[in-house]
CSV table of N, CA and C in Angstrom, one decimal:
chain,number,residue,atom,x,y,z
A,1,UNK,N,3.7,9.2,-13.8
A,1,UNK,CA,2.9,10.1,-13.2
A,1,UNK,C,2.6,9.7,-11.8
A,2,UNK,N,2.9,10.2,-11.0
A,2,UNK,CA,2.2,10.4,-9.7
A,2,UNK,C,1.0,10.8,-9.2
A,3,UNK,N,-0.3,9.9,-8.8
A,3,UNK,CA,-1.3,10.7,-7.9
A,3,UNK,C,-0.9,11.1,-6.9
A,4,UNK,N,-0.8,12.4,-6.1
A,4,UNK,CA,-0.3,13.1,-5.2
A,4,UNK,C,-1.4,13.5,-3.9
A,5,UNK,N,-1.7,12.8,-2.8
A,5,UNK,CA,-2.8,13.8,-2.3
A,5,UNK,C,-2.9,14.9,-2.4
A,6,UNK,N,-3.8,15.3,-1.9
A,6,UNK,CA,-4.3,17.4,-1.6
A,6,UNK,C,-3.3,17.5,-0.4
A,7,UNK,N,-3.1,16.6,0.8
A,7,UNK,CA,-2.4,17.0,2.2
A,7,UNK,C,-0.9,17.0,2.1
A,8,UNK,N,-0.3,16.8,0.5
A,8,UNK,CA,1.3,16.6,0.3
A,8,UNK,C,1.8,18.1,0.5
A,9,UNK,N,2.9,17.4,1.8
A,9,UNK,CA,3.6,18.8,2.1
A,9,UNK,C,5.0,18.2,2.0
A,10,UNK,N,6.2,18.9,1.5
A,10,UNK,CA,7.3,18.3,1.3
A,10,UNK,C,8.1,19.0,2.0
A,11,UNK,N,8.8,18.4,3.2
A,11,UNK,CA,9.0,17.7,3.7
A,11,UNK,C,8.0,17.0,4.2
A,12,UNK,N,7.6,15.8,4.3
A,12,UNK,CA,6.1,15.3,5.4
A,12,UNK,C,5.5,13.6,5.5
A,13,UNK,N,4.9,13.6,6.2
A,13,UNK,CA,4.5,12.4,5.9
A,13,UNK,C,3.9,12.0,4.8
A,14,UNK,N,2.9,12.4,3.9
A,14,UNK,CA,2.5,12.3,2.9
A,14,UNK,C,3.2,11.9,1.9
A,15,UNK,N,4.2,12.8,1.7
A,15,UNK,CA,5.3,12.5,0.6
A,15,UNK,C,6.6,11.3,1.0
A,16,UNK,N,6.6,11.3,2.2
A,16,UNK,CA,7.2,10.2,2.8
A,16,UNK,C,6.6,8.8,2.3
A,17,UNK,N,5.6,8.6,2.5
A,17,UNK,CA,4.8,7.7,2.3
A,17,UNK,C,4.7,7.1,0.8
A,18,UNK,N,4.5,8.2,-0.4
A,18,UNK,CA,4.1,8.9,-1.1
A,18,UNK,C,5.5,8.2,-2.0
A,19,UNK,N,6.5,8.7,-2.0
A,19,UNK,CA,7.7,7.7,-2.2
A,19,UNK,C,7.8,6.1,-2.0
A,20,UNK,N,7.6,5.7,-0.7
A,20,UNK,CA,7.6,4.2,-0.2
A,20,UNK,C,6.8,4.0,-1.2
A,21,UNK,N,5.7,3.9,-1.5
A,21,UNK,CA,4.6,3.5,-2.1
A,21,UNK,C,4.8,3.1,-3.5
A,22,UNK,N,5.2,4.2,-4.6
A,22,UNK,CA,5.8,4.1,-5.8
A,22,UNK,C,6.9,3.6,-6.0
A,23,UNK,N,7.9,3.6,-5.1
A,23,UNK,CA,9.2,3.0,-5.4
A,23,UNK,C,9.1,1.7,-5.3
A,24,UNK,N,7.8,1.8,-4.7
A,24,UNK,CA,8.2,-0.2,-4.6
A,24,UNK,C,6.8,-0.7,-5.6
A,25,UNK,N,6.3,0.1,-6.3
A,25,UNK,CA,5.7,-0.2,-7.6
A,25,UNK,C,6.5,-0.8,-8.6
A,26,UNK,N,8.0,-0.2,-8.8
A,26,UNK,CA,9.1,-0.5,-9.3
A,26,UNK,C,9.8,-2.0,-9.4
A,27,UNK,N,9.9,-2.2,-7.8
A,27,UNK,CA,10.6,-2.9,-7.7
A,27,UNK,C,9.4,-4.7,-7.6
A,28,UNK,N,8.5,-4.4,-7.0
A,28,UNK,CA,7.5,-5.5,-7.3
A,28,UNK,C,7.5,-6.6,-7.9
A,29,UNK,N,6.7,-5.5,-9.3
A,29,UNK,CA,7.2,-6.6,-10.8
A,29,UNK,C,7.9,-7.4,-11.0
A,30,UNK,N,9.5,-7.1,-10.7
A,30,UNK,CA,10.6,-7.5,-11.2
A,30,UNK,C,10.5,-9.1,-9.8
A,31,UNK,N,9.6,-8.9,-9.0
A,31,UNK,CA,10.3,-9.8,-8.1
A,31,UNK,C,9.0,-10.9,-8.0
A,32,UNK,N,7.6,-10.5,-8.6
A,32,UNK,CA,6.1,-11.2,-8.6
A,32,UNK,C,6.2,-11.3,-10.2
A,33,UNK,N,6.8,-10.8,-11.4
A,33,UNK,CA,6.2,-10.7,-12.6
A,33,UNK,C,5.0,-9.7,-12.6
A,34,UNK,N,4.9,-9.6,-14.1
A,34,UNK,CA,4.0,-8.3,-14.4
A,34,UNK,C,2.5,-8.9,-14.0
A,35,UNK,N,1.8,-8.1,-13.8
A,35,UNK,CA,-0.1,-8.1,-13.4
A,35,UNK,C,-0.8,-9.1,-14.5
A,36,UNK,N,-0.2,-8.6,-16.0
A,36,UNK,CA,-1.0,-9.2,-17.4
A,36,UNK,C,-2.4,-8.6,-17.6
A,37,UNK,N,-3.2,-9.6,-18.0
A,37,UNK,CA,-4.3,-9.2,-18.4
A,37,UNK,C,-5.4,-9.4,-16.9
A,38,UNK,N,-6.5,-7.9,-17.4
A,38,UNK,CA,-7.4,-8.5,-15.8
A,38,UNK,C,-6.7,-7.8,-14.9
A,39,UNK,N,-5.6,-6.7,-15.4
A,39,UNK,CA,-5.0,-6.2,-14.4
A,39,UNK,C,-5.7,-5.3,-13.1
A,40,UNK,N,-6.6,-4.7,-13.3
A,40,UNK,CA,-7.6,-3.9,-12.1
A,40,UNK,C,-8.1,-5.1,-11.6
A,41,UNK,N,-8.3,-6.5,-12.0
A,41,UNK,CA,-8.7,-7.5,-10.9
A,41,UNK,C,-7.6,-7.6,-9.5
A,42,UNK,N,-6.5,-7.7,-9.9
A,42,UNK,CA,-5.3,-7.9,-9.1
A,42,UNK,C,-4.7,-6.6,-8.3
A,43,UNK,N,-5.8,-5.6,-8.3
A,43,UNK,CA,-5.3,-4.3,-7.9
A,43,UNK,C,-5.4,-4.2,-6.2
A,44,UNK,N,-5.8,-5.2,-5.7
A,44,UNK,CA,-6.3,-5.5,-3.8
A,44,UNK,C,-5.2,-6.3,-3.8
A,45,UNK,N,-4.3,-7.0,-4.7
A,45,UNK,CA,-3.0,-7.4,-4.2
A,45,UNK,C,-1.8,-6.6,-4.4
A,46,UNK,N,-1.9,-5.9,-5.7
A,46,UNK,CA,-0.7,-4.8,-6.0
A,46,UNK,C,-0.9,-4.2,-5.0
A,47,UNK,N,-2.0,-3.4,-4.6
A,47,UNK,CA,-2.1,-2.0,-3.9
A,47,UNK,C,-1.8,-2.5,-2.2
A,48,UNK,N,-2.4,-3.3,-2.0
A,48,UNK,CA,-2.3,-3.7,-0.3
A,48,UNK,C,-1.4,-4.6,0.3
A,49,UNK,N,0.0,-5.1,-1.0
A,49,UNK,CA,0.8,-5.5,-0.7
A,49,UNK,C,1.8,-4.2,-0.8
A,50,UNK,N,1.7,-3.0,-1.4
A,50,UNK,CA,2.6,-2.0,-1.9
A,50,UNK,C,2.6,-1.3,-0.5
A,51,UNK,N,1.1,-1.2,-0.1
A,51,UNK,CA,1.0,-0.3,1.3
A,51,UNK,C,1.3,-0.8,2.3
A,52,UNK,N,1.4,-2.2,2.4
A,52,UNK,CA,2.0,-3.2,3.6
A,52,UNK,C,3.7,-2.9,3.5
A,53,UNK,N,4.1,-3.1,2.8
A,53,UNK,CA,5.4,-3.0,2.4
A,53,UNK,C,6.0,-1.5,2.5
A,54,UNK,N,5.1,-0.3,2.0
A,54,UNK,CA,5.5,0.9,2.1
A,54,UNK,C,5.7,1.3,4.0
A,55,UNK,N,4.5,0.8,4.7
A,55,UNK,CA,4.6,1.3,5.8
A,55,UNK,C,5.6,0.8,6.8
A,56,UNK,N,5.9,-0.7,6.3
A,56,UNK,CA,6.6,-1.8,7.4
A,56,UNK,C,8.3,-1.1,6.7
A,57,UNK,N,9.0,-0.7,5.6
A,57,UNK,CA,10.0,-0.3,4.8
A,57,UNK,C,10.2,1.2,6.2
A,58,UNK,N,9.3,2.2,5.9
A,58,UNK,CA,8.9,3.2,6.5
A,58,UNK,C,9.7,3.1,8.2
A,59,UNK,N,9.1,2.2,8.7
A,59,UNK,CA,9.2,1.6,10.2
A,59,UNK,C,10.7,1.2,10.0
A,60,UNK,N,11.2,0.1,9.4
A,60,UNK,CA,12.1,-0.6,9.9
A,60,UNK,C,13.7,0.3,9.3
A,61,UNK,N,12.8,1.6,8.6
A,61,UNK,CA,14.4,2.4,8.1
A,61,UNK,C,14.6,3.4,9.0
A,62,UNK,N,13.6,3.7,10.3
A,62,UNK,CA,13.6,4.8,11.1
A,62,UNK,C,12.6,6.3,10.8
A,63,UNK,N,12.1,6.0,9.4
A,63,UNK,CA,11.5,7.4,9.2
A,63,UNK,C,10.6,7.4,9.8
A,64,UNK,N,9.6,6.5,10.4
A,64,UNK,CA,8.7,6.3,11.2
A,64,UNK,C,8.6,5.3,11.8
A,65,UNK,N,7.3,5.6,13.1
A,65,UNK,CA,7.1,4.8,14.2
A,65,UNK,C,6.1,4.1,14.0
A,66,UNK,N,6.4,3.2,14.8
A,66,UNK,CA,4.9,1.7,15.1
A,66,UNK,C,3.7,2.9,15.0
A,67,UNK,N,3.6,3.6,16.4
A,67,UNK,CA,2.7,4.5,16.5
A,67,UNK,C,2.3,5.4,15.2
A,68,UNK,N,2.8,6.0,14.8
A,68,UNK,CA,3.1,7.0,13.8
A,68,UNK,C,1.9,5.9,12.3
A,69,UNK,N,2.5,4.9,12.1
A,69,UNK,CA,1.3,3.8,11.4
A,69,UNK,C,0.4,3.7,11.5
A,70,UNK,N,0.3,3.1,13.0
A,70,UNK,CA,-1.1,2.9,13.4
A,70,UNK,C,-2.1,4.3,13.0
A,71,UNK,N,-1.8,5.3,13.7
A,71,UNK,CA,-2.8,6.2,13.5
A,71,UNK,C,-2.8,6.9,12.9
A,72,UNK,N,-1.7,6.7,11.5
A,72,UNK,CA,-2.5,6.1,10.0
A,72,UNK,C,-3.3,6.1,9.4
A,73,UNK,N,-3.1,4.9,9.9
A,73,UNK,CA,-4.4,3.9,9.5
A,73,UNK,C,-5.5,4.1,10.3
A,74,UNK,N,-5.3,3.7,11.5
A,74,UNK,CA,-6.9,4.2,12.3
A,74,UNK,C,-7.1,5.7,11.7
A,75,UNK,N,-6.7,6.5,11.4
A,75,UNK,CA,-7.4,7.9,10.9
A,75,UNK,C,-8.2,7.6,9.8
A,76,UNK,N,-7.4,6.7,8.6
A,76,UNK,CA,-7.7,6.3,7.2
A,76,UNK,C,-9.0,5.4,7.2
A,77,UNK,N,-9.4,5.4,8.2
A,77,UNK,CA,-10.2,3.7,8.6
A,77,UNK,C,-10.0,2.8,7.6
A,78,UNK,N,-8.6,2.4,7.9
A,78,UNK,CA,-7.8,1.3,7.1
A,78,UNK,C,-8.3,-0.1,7.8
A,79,UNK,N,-7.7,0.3,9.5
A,79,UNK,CA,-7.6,-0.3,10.1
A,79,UNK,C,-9.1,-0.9,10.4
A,80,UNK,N,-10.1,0.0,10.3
A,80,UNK,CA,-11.5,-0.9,10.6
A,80,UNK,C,-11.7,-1.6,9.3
A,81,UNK,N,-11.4,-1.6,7.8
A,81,UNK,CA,-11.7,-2.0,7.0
A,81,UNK,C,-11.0,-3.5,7.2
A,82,UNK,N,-9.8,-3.4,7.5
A,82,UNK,CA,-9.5,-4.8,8.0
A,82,UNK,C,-9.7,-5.5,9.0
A,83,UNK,N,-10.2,-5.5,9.9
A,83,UNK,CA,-10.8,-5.8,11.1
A,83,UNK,C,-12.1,-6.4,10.6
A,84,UNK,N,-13.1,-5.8,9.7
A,84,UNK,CA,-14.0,-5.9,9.5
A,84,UNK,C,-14.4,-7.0,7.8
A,85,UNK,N,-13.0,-7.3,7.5
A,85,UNK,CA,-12.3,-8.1,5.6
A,85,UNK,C,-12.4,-9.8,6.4
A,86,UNK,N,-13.7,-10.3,5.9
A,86,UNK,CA,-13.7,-11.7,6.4
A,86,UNK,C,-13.1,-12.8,5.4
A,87,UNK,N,-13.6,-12.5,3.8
A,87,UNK,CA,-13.4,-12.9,3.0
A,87,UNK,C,-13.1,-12.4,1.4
A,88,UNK,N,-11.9,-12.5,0.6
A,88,UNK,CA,-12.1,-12.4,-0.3
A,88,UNK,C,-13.0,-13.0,-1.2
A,89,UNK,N,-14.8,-11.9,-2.1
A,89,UNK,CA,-16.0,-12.5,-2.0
A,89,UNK,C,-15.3,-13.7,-4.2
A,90,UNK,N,-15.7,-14.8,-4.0
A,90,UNK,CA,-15.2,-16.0,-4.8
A,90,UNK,C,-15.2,-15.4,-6.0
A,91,UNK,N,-16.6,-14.0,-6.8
A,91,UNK,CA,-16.6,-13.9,-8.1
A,91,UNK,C,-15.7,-13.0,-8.0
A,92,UNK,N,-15.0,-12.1,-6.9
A,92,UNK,CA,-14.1,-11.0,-7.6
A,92,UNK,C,-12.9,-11.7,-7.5
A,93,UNK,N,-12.4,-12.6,-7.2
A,93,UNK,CA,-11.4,-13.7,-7.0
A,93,UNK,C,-11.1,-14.7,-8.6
A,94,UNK,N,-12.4,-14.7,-9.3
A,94,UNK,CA,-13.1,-15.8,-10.3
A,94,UNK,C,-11.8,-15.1,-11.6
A,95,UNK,N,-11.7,-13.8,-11.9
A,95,UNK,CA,-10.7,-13.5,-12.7
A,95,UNK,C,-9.3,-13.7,-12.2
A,96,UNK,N,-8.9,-14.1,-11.3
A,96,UNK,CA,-7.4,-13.8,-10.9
A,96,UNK,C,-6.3,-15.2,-11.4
């Protein structure tokens, strides 16, 4: 199953993205091993290595631009959330 935004238009960025994203849910596993148990603890590495990977994949195949990322993210305030990520805090770290 797919979560789909509300803004998916096909052809579009969304579903562009939207693909990168899941297909490399796929391929992941096979190359890290599976999550295991405690699996929603490890969900800030599945998910923000998936979206690192989806966007930089995105970029380097031509379907999008450097720019086209960025403001992205700066819309998503992705980009301030990381600007502003000093530390992963030790107890949500303590299951991993």
């Amino acid at each position: 199953m797919l979560h789909a935004p509300d803004n998916l238009t096909i052809p579009g960025e969304a579903f562009e993205f939207l693909l990168a994203h899941e297909h490399l849910h796929t391929w992941i596993p096979r190359r890290f091993g599976a999550m295991g148990e405690n699996e929603a603890l490890r969900y800030w590495f599945s998910e923000g290595f998936t979206d690192f990977y989806a966007h930089r994949l995105l970029v380097k195949g031509g379907v999008w631009t450097l720019d086209l990322v960025h403001d992205r993210l700066e819309w998503s305030g992705q980009l301030a959330a990381f600007q502003n990520f000093l530390i992963m805090p030790a107890t949500f770290l303590s299951g991993v």
